[in-house]
XYZ file of N, CA and C in Angstrom:
246
model
N -25.005 -9.491 27.331
C -24.683 -8.227 26.689
C -23.985 -7.321 26.316
N -23.358 -7.117 27.398
C -22.439 -6.309 27.778
C -21.122 -6.568 27.443
N -20.816 -8.260 27.367
C -19.700 -8.959 26.843
C -19.412 -9.182 25.652
N -20.990 -9.639 25.206
C -20.901 -9.653 23.102
C -20.519 -8.419 22.485
N -21.105 -7.067 23.412
C -20.586 -5.642 22.738
C -19.382 -5.339 22.982
N -18.550 -5.852 24.115
C -17.303 -5.439 24.101
C -16.138 -6.246 23.342
N -16.767 -7.352 23.079
C -15.968 -8.672 22.464
C -16.026 -7.859 20.871
N -17.029 -8.261 20.352
C -17.489 -7.172 18.947
C -16.566 -5.913 18.687
N -16.385 -4.993 20.338
C -15.702 -3.653 19.611
C -13.839 -3.726 19.576
N -13.773 -5.314 20.137
C -12.194 -5.446 20.790
C -12.064 -6.177 18.782
N -13.155 -7.066 18.378
C -13.180 -7.650 17.305
C -12.681 -6.239 16.166
N -13.768 -5.921 16.241
C -13.651 -4.195 14.916
C -12.118 -3.696 14.749
N -11.716 -3.057 15.880
C -9.945 -3.026 16.651
C -9.418 -3.547 15.762
N -9.154 -5.250 16.149
C -8.298 -5.806 15.867
C -8.365 -5.977 14.111
N -9.441 -6.205 13.301
C -9.386 -6.083 12.087
C -9.016 -4.657 11.702
N -9.284 -3.759 12.109
C -9.127 -2.105 11.064
C -7.853 -2.514 11.258
N -7.212 -2.470 12.442
C -5.803 -2.022 13.366
C -4.977 -3.189 11.992
N -4.915 -4.573 12.603
C -4.130 -5.275 11.681
C -4.314 -5.505 10.127
N -5.597 -4.970 9.709
C -5.748 -4.902 8.256
C -4.890 -3.916 8.015
N -4.864 -2.506 8.448
C -4.322 -1.445 7.862
C -2.998 -1.748 8.316
N -2.363 -2.152 9.207
C -0.969 -2.879 9.516
C -0.239 -3.614 7.748
N -1.525 -4.754 7.698
C -0.714 -5.202 6.477
C -0.889 -4.947 5.218
N -1.743 -3.527 5.237
C -1.961 -3.013 3.834
C -0.617 -2.153 3.664
N -0.199 -1.522 4.917
C 0.674 -0.653 5.075
C 2.251 -1.631 4.583
N 2.096 -2.453 5.300
C 3.366 -3.670 4.949
C 3.730 -3.541 3.494
N 2.282 -4.173 2.948
C 1.990 -4.855 1.800
C 2.835 -3.850 0.798
N 2.578 -2.802 0.757
C 2.034 -1.199 -0.501
C 3.754 -1.226 0.014
N 4.245 -0.927 1.152
C 5.298 -0.418 1.462
C 7.024 -1.894 0.914
N 6.235 -2.829 0.642
C 7.556 -3.619 0.114
C 7.092 -3.725 -1.426
N 5.832 -3.448 -2.130
C 5.919 -3.422 -3.471
C 6.293 -2.318 -4.474
N 6.290 -1.229 -2.975
C 7.584 0.021 -3.474
C 8.121 -0.181 -4.149
N 9.031 -0.477 -2.992
C 10.640 -1.006 -2.632
C 11.140 -1.989 -4.090
N 10.166 -2.503 -4.075
C 10.673 -3.716 -5.236
C 10.325 -3.159 -6.219
N 9.414 -2.151 -6.494
C 9.143 -1.435 -7.815
C 10.766 -0.344 -8.241
N 10.676 -0.120 -7.067
C 11.930 0.427 -7.268
C 13.226 0.261 -7.510
N 13.507 -0.998 -6.795
C 14.106 -1.600 -7.352
C 14.296 -2.247 -8.820
N 12.986 -2.897 -8.758
C 13.293 -3.351 -10.730
C 13.173 -2.297 -11.656
N 12.881 -0.794 -11.305
C 12.953 0.018 -12.452
C 14.218 0.486 -12.427
N 15.126 0.334 -11.273
C 16.405 0.958 -11.439
C 17.220 0.038 -11.824
N 16.736 -1.347 -12.397
C 17.823 -2.402 -13.297
C 17.273 -2.728 -14.552
N 15.530 -2.220 -14.811
C 15.545 -2.239 -16.123
C 14.583 -1.126 -16.375
N 15.221 0.361 -16.599
C 14.493 1.195 -16.821
C 13.501 1.581 -17.831
N 13.715 0.816 -18.927
C 12.940 0.620 -20.217
C 11.629 -0.137 -19.567
N 11.249 -0.075 -18.745
C 10.002 -1.804 -17.989
C 9.497 -0.207 -17.534
N 9.980 0.603 -16.894
C 9.606 1.592 -15.907
C 7.979 1.692 -16.234
N 6.906 1.680 -16.920
C 5.522 1.892 -17.357
C 5.132 0.957 -16.991
N 5.430 -0.007 -17.881
C 4.412 -1.520 -17.538
C 4.949 -1.809 -16.275
N 5.879 -1.346 -15.358
C 5.966 -1.654 -13.830
C 5.005 -1.187 -13.321
N 4.553 0.160 -13.335
C 4.159 1.192 -12.944
C 2.382 0.714 -12.705
N 2.178 0.410 -14.166
C 0.775 0.161 -13.970
C 0.639 -1.182 -13.503
N 1.442 -2.202 -13.305
C 0.969 -3.015 -12.436
C 1.263 -3.238 -11.134
N 2.039 -1.784 -10.425
C 2.399 -1.698 -9.334
C 0.695 -0.942 -8.673
N 0.076 0.278 -9.514
C -0.992 0.522 -9.234
C -2.022 0.055 -9.056
N -2.081 -1.293 -9.937
C -3.585 -1.943 -9.977
C -2.863 -2.754 -8.709
N -1.687 -3.338 -8.617
C -1.923 -4.197 -6.790
C -1.877 -3.756 -5.951
N -1.667 -1.859 -5.902
C -1.798 -1.204 -4.573
C -3.284 -0.893 -4.594
N -3.828 -1.216 -5.396
C -5.346 -0.996 -5.265
C -6.383 -1.795 -5.185
N -5.486 -3.066 -5.574
C -6.155 -4.561 -4.312
C -5.921 -4.980 -3.053
N -4.411 -4.275 -2.854
C -4.390 -4.473 -1.346
C -5.029 -2.936 -0.419
N -5.258 -2.214 -1.187
C -5.958 -1.027 -0.539
C -7.860 -1.715 -0.398
N -8.153 -2.734 -1.465
C -9.351 -2.868 -0.984
C -9.643 -3.957 -0.342
N -8.416 -4.822 0.244
C -8.863 -5.690 0.556
C -8.847 -5.226 2.326
N -7.882 -4.009 2.571
C -8.051 -3.640 3.850
C -9.299 -2.414 3.825
N -10.136 -1.981 3.019
C -11.153 -1.788 2.666
C -12.484 -2.392 2.999
N -12.813 -3.819 2.347
C -13.342 -4.543 2.933
C -13.461 -4.879 3.977
N -12.488 -5.314 4.597
C -12.294 -5.384 6.448
C -12.771 -4.409 6.700
N -12.312 -3.343 6.542
C -12.846 -1.826 7.561
C -14.530 -1.711 7.284
N -15.049 -2.705 6.039
C -16.468 -2.524 5.963
C -17.346 -3.834 6.637
N -16.172 -4.783 7.035
C -17.017 -6.367 7.798
C -17.137 -5.354 9.182
N -16.096 -4.523 9.617
C -15.570 -4.290 11.243
C -16.995 -3.442 11.178
N -17.227 -2.381 9.963
C -18.044 -1.312 10.222
C -19.590 -2.286 10.791
N -20.098 -2.771 9.755
C -21.154 -3.792 9.850
C -21.592 -4.598 11.059
N -20.189 -5.066 11.820
C -20.385 -5.770 13.269
C -20.520 -4.648 14.563
N -20.299 -3.408 13.915
C -20.227 -2.277 15.371
C -21.647 -1.708 15.176
N -22.459 -1.496 13.767
C -23.667 -0.753 13.477
C -24.653 -2.036 13.401
N -24.175 -3.328 13.023
C -25.387 -3.762 12.990
C -24.839 -5.278 12.890
N -24.783 -5.303 14.360
C -24.314 -6.439 14.833
C -25.098 -7.881 14.561
N -25.055 -8.959 14.146
C -25.514 -9.773 13.782
C -25.698 -10.408 15.489
N -24.870 -10.466 16.093
C -24.752 -11.177 17.393
C -25.489 -11.118 18.548
N -26.017 -9.658 18.656
C -26.450 -9.768 19.481
C -28.068 -9.685 19.378
N -29.270 -10.200 19.984
C -30.154 -10.758 19.558
C -31.325 -9.770 19.999
N -32.325 -9.066 19.455
C -32.761 -7.790 19.373
C -33.733 -7.451 20.463
């Protein structure tokens, strides 16, 4: 049972850590492309900003779903028989 709990703790750390890294990289790339696009066509800045914030919310939502799954494994572990 200790092996299962140790592996679950390791998996939770990987889920949260890699999810955070992926979300940070995704938002950074998106922000850079937004700045580049708004510099090329300043008249589209408002429409691009709206789309950028929607995508930022989706990227953060995907990370938070991963955090929720990791917390489920940490606190209500279905792999440990009761």
